[in-house]
XYZ file of C-alpha atoms in Angstrom:
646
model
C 0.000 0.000 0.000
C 1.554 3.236 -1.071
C 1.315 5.699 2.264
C 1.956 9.529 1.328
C 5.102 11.224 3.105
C 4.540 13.054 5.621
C 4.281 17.035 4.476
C 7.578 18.340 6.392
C 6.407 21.439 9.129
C 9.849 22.235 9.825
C 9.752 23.730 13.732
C 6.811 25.280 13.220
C 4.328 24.978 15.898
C 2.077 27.561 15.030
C -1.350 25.508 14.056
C -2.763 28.112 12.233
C -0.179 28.002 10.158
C -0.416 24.529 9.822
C -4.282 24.665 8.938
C -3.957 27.634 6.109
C -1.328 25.587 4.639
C -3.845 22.821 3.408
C -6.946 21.795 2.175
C -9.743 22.321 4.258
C -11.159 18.874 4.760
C -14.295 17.734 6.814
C -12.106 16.474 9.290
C -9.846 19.923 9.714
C -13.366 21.546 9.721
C -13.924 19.836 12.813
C -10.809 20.750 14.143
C -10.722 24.300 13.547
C -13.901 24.782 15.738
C -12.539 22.735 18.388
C -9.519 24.955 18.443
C -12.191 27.948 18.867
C -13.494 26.352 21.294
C -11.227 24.643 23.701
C -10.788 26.067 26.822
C -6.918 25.361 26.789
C -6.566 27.478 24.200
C -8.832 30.525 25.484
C -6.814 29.884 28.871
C -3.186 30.397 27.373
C -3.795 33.520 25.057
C -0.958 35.667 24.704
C 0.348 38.733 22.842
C 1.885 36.806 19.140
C 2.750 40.317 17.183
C 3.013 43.603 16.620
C 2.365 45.015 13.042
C 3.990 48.146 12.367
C 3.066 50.038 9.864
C 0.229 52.864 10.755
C 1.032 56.319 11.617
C -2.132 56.855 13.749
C -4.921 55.591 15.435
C -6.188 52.263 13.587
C -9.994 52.669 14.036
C -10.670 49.816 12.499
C -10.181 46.078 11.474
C -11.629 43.136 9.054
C -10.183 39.907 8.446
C -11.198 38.287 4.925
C -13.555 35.388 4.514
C -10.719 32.727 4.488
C -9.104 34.248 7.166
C -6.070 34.223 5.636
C -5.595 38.208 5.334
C -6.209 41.184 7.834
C -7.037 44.546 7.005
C -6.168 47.616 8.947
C -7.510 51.329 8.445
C -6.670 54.249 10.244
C -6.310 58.193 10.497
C -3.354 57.603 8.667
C -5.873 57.451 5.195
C -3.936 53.683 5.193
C -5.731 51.061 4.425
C -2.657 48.019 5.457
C -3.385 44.226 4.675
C -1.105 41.743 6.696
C -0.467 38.185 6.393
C -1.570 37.308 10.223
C 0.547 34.210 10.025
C 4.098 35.755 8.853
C 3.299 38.997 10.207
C 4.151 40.993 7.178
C 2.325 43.712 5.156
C 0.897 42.560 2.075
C -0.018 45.585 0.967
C -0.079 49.593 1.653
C -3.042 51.175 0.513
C -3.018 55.089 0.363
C -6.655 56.476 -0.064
C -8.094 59.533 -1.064
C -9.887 59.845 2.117
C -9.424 63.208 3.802
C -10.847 62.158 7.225
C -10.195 59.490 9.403
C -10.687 56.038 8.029
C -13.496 54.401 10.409
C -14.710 51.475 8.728
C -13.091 48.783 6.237
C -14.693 45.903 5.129
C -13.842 43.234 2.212
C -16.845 42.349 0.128
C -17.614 38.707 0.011
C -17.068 35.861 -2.799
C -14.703 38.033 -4.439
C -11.451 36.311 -4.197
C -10.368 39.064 -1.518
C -9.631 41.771 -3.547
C -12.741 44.212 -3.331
C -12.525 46.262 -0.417
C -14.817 49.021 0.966
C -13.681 51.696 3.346
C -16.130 55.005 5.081
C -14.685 57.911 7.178
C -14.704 61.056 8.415
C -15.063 63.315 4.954
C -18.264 61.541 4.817
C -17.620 59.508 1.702
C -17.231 55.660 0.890
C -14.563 53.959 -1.782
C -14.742 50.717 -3.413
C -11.097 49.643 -4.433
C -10.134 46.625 -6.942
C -6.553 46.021 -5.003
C -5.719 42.936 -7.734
C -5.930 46.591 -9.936
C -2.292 48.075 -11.211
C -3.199 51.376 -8.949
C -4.805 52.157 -6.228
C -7.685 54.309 -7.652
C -10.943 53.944 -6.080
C -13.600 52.360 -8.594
C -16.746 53.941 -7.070
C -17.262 56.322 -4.578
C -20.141 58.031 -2.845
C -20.566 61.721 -0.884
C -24.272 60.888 -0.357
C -23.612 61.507 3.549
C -23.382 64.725 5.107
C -21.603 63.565 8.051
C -19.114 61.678 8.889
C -19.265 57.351 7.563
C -19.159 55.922 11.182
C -19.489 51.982 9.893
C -20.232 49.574 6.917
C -21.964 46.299 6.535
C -21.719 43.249 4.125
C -23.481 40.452 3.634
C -21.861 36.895 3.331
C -25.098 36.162 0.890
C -24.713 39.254 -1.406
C -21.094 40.201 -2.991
C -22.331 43.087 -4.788
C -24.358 45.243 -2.367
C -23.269 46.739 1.164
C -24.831 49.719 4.086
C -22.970 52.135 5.038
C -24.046 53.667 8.337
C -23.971 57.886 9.141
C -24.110 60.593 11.735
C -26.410 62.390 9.511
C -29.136 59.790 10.722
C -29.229 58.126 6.994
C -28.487 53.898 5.756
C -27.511 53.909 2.057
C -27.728 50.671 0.568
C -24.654 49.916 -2.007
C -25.048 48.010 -5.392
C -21.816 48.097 -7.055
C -23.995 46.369 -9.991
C -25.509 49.713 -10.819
C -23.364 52.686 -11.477
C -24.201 55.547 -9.202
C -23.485 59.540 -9.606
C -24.024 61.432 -6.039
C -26.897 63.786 -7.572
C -29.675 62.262 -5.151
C -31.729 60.860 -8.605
C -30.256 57.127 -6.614
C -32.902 55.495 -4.366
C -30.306 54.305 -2.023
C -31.947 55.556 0.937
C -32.733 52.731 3.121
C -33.246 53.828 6.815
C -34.033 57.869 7.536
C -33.931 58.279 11.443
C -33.913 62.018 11.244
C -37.917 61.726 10.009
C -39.028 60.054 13.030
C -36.979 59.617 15.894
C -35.462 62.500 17.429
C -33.529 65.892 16.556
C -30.186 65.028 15.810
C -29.837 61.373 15.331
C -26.538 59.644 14.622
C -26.328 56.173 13.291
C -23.361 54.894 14.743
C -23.112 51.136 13.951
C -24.743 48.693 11.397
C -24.514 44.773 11.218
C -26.630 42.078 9.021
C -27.604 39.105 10.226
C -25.320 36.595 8.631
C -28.536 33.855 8.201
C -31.008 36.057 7.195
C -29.661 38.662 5.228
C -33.087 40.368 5.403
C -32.298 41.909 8.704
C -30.545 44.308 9.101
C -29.616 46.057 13.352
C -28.215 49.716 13.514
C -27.138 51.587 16.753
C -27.822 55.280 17.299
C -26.541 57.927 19.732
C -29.390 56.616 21.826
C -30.290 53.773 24.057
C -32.194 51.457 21.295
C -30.567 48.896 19.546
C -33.662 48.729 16.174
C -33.961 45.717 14.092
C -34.962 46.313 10.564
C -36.571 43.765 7.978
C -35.124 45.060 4.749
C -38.142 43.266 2.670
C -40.415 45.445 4.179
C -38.809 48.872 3.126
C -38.929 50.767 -0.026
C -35.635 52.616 -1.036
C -35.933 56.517 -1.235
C -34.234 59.217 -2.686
C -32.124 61.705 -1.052
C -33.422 65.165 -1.523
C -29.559 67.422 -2.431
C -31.900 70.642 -1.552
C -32.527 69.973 2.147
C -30.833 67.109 2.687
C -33.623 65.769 4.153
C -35.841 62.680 3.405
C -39.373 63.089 3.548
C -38.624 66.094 5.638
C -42.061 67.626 7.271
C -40.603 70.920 6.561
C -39.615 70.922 3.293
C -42.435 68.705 1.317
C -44.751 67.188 4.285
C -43.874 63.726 3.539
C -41.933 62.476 6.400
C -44.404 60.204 6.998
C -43.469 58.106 4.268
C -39.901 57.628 5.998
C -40.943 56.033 8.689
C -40.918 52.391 8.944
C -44.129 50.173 8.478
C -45.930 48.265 11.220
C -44.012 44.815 11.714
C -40.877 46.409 9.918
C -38.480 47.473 12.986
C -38.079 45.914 16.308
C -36.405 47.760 19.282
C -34.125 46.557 21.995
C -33.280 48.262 25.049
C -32.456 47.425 28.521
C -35.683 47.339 30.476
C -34.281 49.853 33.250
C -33.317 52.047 30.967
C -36.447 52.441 28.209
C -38.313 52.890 31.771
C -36.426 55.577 32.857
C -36.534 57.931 29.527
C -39.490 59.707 30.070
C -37.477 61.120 32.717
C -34.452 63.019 32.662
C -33.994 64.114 35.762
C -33.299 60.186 36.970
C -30.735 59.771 34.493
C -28.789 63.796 34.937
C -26.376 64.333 32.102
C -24.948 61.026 31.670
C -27.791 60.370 29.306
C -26.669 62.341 26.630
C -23.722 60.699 26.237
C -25.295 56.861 25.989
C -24.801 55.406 22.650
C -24.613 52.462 20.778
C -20.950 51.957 19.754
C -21.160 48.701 17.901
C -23.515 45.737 17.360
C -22.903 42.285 15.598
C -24.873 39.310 15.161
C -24.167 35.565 16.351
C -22.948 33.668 14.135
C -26.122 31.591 14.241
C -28.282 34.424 13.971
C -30.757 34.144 16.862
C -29.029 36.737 19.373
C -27.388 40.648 18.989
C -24.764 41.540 20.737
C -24.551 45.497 21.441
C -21.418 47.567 22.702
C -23.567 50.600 24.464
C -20.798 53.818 25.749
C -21.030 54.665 29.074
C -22.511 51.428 30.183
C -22.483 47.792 29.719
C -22.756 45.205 26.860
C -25.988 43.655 26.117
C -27.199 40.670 24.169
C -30.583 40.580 22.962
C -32.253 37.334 21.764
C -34.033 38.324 19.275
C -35.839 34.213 18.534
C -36.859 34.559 22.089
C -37.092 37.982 23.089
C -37.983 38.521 26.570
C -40.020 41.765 27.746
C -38.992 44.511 30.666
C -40.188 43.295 34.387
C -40.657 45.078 37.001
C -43.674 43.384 38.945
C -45.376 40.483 38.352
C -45.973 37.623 41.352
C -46.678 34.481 40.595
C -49.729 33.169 42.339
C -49.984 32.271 45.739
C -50.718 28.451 46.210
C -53.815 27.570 48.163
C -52.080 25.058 50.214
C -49.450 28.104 51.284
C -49.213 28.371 55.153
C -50.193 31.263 56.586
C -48.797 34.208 58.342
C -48.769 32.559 61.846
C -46.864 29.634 60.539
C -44.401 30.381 57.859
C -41.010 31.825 58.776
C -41.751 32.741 62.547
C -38.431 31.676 63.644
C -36.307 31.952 60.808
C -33.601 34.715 60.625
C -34.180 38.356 59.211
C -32.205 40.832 56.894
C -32.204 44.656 57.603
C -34.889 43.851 59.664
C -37.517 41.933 58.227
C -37.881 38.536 59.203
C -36.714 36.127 56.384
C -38.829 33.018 54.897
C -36.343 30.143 52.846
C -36.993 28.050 49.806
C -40.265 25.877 50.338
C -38.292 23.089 50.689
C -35.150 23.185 52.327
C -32.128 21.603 49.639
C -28.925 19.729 50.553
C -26.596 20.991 47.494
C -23.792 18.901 46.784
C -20.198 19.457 48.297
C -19.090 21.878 45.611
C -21.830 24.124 45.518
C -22.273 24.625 49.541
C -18.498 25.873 49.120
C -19.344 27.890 46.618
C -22.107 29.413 49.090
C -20.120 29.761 51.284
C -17.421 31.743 49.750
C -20.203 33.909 47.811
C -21.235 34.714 51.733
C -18.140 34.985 53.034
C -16.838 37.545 49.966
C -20.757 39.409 50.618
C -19.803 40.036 53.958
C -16.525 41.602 53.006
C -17.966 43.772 50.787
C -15.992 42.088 47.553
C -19.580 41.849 45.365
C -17.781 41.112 42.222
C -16.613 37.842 43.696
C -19.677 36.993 45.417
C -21.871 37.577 42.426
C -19.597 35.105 40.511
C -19.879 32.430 43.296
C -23.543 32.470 43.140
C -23.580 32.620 39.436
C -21.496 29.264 39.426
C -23.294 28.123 41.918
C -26.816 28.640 40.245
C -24.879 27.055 36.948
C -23.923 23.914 38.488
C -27.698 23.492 39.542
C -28.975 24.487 36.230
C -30.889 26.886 38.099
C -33.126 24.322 39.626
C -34.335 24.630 43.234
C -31.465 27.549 44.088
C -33.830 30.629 44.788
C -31.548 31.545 47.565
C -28.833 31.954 44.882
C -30.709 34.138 42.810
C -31.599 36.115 46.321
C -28.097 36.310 47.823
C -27.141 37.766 44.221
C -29.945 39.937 43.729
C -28.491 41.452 47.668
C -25.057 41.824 46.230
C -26.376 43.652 43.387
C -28.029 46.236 44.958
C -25.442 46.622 47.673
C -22.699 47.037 44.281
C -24.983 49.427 42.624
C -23.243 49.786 39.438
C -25.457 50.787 36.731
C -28.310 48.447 36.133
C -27.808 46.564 38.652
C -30.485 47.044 41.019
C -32.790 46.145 38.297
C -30.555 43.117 37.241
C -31.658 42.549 41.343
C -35.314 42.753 40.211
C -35.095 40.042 38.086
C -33.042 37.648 40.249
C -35.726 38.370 42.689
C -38.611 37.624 40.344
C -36.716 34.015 39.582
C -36.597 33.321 43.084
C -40.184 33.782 43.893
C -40.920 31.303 41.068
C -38.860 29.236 41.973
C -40.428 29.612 45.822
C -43.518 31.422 45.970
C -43.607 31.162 49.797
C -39.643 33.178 49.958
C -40.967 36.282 52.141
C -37.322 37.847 51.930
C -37.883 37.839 48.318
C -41.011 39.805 48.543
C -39.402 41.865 50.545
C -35.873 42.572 48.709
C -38.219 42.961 45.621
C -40.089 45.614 47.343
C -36.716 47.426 48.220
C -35.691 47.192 44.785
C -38.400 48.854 43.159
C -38.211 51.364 45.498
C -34.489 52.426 44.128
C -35.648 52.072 40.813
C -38.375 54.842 41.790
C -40.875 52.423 41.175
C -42.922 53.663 43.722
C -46.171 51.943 42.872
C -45.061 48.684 42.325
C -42.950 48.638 45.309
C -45.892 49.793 47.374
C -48.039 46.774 46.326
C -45.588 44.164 46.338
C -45.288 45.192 49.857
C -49.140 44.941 50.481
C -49.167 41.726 48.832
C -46.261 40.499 51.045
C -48.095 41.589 54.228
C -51.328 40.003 52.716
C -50.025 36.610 52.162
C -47.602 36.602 55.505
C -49.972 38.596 58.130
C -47.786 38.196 60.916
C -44.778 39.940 58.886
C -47.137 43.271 59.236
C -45.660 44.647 62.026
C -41.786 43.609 61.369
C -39.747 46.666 62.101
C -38.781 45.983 58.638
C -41.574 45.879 56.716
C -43.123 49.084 58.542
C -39.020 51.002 58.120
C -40.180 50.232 54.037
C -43.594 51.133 54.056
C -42.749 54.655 55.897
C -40.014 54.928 52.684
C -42.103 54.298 50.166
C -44.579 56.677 51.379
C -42.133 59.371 51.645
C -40.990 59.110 48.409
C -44.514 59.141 46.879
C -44.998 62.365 49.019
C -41.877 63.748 47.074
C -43.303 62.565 43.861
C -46.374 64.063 44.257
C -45.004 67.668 45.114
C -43.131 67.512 42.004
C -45.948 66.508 40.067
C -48.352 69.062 41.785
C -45.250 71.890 40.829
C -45.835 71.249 37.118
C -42.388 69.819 36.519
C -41.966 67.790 33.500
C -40.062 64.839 33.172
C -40.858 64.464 29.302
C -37.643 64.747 27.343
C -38.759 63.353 23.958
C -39.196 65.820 20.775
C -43.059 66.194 20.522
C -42.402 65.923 16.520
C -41.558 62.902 16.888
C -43.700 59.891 15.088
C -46.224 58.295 17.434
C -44.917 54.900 15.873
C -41.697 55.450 17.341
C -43.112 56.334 20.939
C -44.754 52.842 20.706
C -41.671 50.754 19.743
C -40.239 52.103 22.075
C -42.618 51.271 24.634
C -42.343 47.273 23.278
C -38.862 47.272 23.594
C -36.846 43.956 24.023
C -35.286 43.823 27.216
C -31.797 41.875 27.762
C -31.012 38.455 28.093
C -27.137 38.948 29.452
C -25.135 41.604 29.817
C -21.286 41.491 30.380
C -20.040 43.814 33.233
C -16.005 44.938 33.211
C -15.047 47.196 30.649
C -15.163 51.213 30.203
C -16.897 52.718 27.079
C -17.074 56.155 27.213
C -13.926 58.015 25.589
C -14.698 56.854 21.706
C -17.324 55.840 20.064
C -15.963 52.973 18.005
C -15.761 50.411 20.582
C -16.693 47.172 19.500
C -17.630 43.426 21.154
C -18.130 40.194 19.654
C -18.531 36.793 19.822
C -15.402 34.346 20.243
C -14.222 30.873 20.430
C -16.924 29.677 18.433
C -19.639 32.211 20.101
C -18.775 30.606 23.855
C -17.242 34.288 24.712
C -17.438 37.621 24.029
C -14.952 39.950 23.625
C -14.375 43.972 23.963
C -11.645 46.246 24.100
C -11.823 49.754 26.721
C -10.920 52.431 27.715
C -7.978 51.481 30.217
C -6.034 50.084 27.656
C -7.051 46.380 27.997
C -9.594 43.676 26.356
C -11.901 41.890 28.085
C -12.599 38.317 28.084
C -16.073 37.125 29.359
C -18.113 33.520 29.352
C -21.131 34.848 27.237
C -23.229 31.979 29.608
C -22.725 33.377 32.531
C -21.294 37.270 32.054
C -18.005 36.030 34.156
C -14.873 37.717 33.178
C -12.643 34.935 32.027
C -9.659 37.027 31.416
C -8.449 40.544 31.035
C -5.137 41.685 28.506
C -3.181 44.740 28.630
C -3.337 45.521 24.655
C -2.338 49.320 24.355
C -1.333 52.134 25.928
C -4.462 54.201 26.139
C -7.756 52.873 24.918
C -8.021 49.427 23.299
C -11.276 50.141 20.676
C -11.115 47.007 18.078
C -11.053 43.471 18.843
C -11.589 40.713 16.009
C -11.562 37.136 16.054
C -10.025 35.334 13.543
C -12.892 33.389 12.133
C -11.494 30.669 11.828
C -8.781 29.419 14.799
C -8.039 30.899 18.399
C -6.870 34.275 17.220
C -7.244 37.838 18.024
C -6.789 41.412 16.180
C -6.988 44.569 18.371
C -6.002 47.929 17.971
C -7.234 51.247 19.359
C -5.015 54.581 19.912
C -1.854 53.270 19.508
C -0.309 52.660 15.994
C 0.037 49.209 16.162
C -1.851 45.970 15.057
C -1.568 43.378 18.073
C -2.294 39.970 17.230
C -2.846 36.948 20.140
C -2.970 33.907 20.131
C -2.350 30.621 22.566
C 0.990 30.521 23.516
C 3.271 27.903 25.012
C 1.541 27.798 29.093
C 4.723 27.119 30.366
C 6.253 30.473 29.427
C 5.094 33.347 32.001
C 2.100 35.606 31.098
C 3.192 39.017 30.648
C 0.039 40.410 29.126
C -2.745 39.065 30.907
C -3.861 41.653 34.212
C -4.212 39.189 37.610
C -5.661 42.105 39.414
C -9.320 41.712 38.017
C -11.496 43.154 41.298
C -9.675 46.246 40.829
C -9.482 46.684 37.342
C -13.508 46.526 37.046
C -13.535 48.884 39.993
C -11.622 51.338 38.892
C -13.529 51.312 35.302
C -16.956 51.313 37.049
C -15.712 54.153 39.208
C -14.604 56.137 35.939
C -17.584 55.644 33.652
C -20.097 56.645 36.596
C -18.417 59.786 36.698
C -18.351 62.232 33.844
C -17.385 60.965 30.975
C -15.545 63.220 29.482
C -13.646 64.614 32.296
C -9.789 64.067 30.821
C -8.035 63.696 28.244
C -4.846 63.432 27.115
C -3.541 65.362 24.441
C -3.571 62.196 21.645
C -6.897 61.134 23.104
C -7.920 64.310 21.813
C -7.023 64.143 18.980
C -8.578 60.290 18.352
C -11.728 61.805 20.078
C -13.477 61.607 16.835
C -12.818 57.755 16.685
């Protein structure tokens, strides 16, 4: 039997060099995603390369569909592609951009060598680089501001969005020639018709599976799903520069999306809080959506929002806002004179337990205990992490004192959204144990900080009527005399004719109403600081099992995208880390941000000391909590200035 010879690999023990090196077989298709995946890998990532090259920030970075090229834009006006596994520049692409290069993406099926670039001087190129020069071969200067993103579509090589902070989504057909004279229908999405006076689209994405839909982010708090079958493109008026503006020709109604076209996503505590401003103070302004991407499945978005968390929305199951809704009350319930008369209290009111009282197994009583123990010490990142292990190992069965002892570290922690991340910890432990009087209780409490005054008053009637005896705990009367204080103040504001509306009152009643539906959250991913650029991205990695996002300290962040843990944090630049991209096909990473250089990572040898990765997580988050809770733009330094813009 003739046996093939071995192909020689030298020393090499770089795998992905390896894998580009061959044909990509069933069998290597299966090994690529295990190399994704395996938690060996994701454990021993460490900085691989540098690529010099840039001469300013890099604002932006797409690897092609084989993986086997990276491209690199920046305020520069380069557009740089690198071989990832050789680290060496390909090629140097000078453009005639004359603002800073924000977006870059390659468009797909095309053998790599169509690439599309937006920026700052509010135009988009389409360059052939297999071409002899460098010239672009179309352009656009539809946009009156600045080109903050693109999209492409792995199902469509000849069309792409590009996304701008005049409120506008052109869609792109390189089939059809185009002259920027506004006789083009290319207008796909106007926000500036019906949302509110200055809108800025700030980040696009298309679901890979269903090319149909199409997510942008705006200097708001609403992440809004579009079905693209559903619109009808429109021209762009050159005169006003409006669509379908009310002022100019009275038909901004035909701008606005149909019913069933757009879908909106928002964390539930904040859609209930924007009717009024004076909750939120001047942080709201600044809250944006910096960057969005779909799974790679499909079902779920993934948004990047500045000066808060990330979010992931599933948008196959989408789940609404709660704020107050007990389940019922069995018959067979004991009552008041029976149930919890000599169990222990918090802050005063006496505390029920779970129905039935559970024997966990050996591993997850530690973990209880060291979630107490770290609660007591005030150390609520840790603690929330025990009982989020601990509630995984269960599978979230029969633990409604996990989802209570987190919901009190969350409220004690009071970063933003967490007291109503609390809320909803305490509405899984009451289903999980209707008969849990501390979680009627720390419910009540909750809704109280969220100034939910009414809710909190009748979850606390409802606790008193279905524990009588509880009615005079010095705790439960300490709440009631709260709550009725603060509906006292919220009267006298009411009665002094303050307003709390902030919305435009031109703005489409549709829009009032999606907002209203919004999609609340289904995880969110707690670490990182967003709030010096507005280019900072997250995604999915190692085969969607984590996500990933640079900040504003310099470092990337590695979470579980299960259970919102930080796995791991990397040092990755000097000032503010804004790009991170997974290779999409091995255990790789591109990031860039203010500094000038391309860093790529990748596993490295675990025997050889970490130099990159921070050990210090506690204070880390701490510090970046502390900073983005303040105002956000309270220093910079002189280059941060200057990349402001990014």
């Amino acid at each position: 039997m003739n046996m093939k010879p071995k192909q020689p690999y030298g020393n090499s023990t770089n795998v992905t060099k390896i894998l580009t090196g061959r044909a990509y077989w069933d069998m290597e298709h299966v090994l690529r995603k295990r190399l994704r995946t395996a938690p060996q890998f994701v454990d021993n990532i460490e900085l691989e390369a540098e690529l010099r090259g840039h001469n300013g920030c890099v604002n932006c970075l797409q690897w092609s569909d084989n993986g086997q090229i990276l491209a690199s834009a920046s305020d520069d006006f380069h557009v740089m592609l690198w071989d990832p596994f050789r680290h060496k520049q390909l090629h140097d692409l000078l453009t005639p951009h004359e603002g800073n290069i924000f977006s870059v993406k390659f468009l797909p099926k095309r053998n790599n060598s169509l690439l599309v670039t937006g920026a700052g001087d509010c135009k988009t190129y389409v360059f052939d680089i297999n071409r002899q020069n460098d010239a672009p071969i179309r352009h656009c200067s539809c946009h009156s501001q600045r080109v903050k993103r693109l999209a492409t579509s792995p199902r469509n090589a000849h069309m792409f969005w590009s996304a701008g902070e005049d409120g506008l989504v052109l869609q792109h057909d390189t089939r059809l020639p185009h002259v920027c004279r506004g006789q083009d229908a290319n207008v796909l999405i106007d926000l500036r018709s019906y949302v509110f006076a200055a809108p800025e689209v700030k980040c696009i994405a298309i679901n890979p599976q269903r090319p149909e839909q199409l997510a942008i982010g705006a200097n708001d708090i609403y992440t809004r799903l579009y079905d693209r079958r559903m619109i009808s493109l429109g021209k762009l008026d050159k005169s006003t520069n409006l669509v379908g503006d009310a002022g100019s020709n009275g038909n901004a109604t035909e701008s606005i999306p149909k019913d069933g076209c757009v879908q909106y996503f928002c964390p539930g505590h904040l859609g209930s809080k924007y009717q009024a401003a004076h909750q939120l103070g001047d942080i709201y302004q600044y809250k944006a959506v910096t960057y969005l991407t779909f799974s790679p499945d499909g079902s779920e978005l993934l948004a990047n929002m500045g000066t808060d968390h990330i979010y992931l929305y599933d948008i196959t199951q989408p789940r609404h806002p709660l704020f107050l809704e007990l389940p019922k009350f069995p018959s067979s319930a004991p009552n008041g004179s029976t149930n919890g008369s000599k169990r222990g209290g918090t802050e005063g009111a006496s505390a029920g337990t779970e129905k039935t009282k559970h024997k966990f197994p050996p591993d997850v009583e530690c973990l209880k205990k060291e979630g107490n123990a770290s609660l007591e010490k005030d150390q609520f990142l840790q603690a929330i992490n025990k009982y989020t292990q601990a509630i995984q190992k269960v599978n979230g069965k029969d633990c409604a004192i996990f989802y209570l002892n987190r919901a009190t570290a969350l409220m004690k922690r009071g970063w933003y959204g967490d007291v109503y991340a609390a809320v909803r910890d305490c509405h899984t432990a009451l289903r999980l144990d209707p008969h849990y009087v501390k979680a009627h209780f720390r419910l009540a409490k909750a809704l109280l900080k969220l100034e939910k005054l009414k809710e909190a008053l009748i979850c606390l009637e409802e606790l008193i009527r279905r524990f009588p005896s509880y009615a005079k705990n010095p705790g439960i009367l300490m709440l009631e005399k709260d709550i009725g204080i603060e509906m006292e103040k919220a009267s006298e504001r009411s009665q002094s004719g303050r307003s709390t509306e902030i919305e435009n009152e031109s703005n489409a009643e549709k829009e009032r109403y999606w907002r209203t539906m919004a999609i609340d959250y289904g995880q969110r991913y707690i670490g990182h600081c967003n709030t010096k650029t507005d280019i900072k991205e997250a995604n999915y990695f190692g085969d969607s099992n984590y996500i990933v996002a640079g900040s504003d300290d310099g470092n990337f962040f590695i979470w579980n995208r299960h259970t919102g843990i930080i796995h791991s944090i990397y040092q990755a630049d000097e000032l503010i880390v804004n790009c991170v991209q997974p290779h999409p096909f091995t255990c790789m990473l591109a990031t860039s941000g203010i500094d000038h250089e391309v860093r790529l990572w990748s596993p490295q040898s675990p025997e050889k000391p970490a130099m990159r990765r921070i050990t210090n997580v506690d204070i880390v988050v701490d510090d970046n909590q502390t900073h983005m809770q303040n105002d956000p733009f309270d220093s910079f330094t002189p280059e941060q200035a200057i990349c402001r813009a990014s």
